XYZ file of C-alpha atoms in Angstrom:
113
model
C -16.568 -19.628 2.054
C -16.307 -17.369 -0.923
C -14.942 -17.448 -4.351
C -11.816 -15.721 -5.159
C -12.346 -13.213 -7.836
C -9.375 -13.329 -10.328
C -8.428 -9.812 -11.949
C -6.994 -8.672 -14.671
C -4.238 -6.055 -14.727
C -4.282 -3.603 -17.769
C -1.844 -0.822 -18.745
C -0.484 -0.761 -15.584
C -4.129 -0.193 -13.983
C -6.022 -2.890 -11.179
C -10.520 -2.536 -11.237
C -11.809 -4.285 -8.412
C -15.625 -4.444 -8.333
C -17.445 -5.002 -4.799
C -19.735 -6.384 -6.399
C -18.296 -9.347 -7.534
C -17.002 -10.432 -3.913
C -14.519 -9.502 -1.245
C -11.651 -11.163 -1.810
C -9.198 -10.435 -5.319
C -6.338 -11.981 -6.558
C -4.117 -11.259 -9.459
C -0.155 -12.026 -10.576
C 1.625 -8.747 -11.671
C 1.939 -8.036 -15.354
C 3.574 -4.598 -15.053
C 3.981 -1.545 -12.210
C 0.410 -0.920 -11.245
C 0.324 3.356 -11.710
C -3.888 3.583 -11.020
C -7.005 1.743 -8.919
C -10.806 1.481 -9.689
C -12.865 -0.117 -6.520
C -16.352 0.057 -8.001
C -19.460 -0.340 -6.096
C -18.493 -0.017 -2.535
C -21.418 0.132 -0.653
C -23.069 3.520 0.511
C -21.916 5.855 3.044
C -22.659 4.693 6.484
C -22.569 0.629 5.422
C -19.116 -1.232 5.347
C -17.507 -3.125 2.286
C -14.198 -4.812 3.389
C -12.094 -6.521 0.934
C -8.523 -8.936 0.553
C -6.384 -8.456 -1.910
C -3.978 -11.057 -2.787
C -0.888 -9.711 -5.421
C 1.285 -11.900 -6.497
C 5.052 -11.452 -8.427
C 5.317 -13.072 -11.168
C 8.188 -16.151 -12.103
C 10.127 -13.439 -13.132
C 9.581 -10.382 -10.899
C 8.732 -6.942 -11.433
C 10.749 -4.211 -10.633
C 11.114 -0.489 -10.220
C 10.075 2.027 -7.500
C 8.067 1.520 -6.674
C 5.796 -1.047 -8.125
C 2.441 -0.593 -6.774
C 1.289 3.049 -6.370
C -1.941 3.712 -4.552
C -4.570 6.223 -4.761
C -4.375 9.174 -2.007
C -8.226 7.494 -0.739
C -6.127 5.174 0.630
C -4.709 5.620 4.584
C -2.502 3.013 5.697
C -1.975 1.848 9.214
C 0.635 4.108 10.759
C 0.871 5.928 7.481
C 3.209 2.868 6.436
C 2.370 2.314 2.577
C 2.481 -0.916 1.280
C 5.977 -1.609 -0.395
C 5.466 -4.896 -2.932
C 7.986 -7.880 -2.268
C 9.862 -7.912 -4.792
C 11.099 -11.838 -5.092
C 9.769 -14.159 -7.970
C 6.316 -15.623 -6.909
C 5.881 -13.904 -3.674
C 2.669 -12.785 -2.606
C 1.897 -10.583 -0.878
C -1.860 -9.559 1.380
C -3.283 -6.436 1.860
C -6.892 -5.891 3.631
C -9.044 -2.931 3.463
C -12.063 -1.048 4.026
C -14.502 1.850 3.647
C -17.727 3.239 5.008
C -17.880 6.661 3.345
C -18.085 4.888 -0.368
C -14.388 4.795 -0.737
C -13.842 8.260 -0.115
C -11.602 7.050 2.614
C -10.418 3.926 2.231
C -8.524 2.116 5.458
C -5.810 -0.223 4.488
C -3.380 -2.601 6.185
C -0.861 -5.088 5.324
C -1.812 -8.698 6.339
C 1.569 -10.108 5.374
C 4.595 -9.966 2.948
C 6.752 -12.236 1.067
C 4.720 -15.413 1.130
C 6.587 -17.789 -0.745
């Protein structure tokens, strides 16, 4: 088992710090517009990390509302598209052994509720 690290969204931008764990969770506050994954490990050794997002009561909007960095590939070049519902989560999984030069990304599921 491992402890969930909660983050903090600010001004639209998410920090998630390897360091701290592998799996983040956070409720939207506003459109996320910019990333920080600190500390992935050095080339050649993995870091793998869940991210849990979550809408808040009253959901946000707009198009889109997550925007990723261009580090990150998604499976089949399908981007991850938040759910936009109140209180649905939503699971994303990724990876990277270059030190998040590349970072490999899939959806786990959408729309929990």
């Amino acid at each position: 088992s491992e402890e969930a690290v909660t983050v903090t969204q600010s001004s639209g931008t998410v920090t998630l710090d390897l360091a701290q764990g592998n799996f983040f969770e956070f409720t939207l506050t506003a459109a996320i517009t910019g990333w920080t994954f600190s500390n992935p490990a050095a080339s050649g050794t993995a870091s793998s990390w869940i991210i849990k997002i979550t809408q808040p009561s009253s959901a946000i909007s707009g198009s889109p509302i997550i925007t990723y960095p261009a580090a990150v590939k998604w499976s089949a070049g399908y981007d991850h598209v938040m759910s936009t519902a109140n209180n649905a989560v939503d699971i994303i999984s990724m990876f990277t052994i270059n030190n998040g030069t590349d970072i490999y990304a899939n959806v786990v599921g959408r729309g929990f509720a």
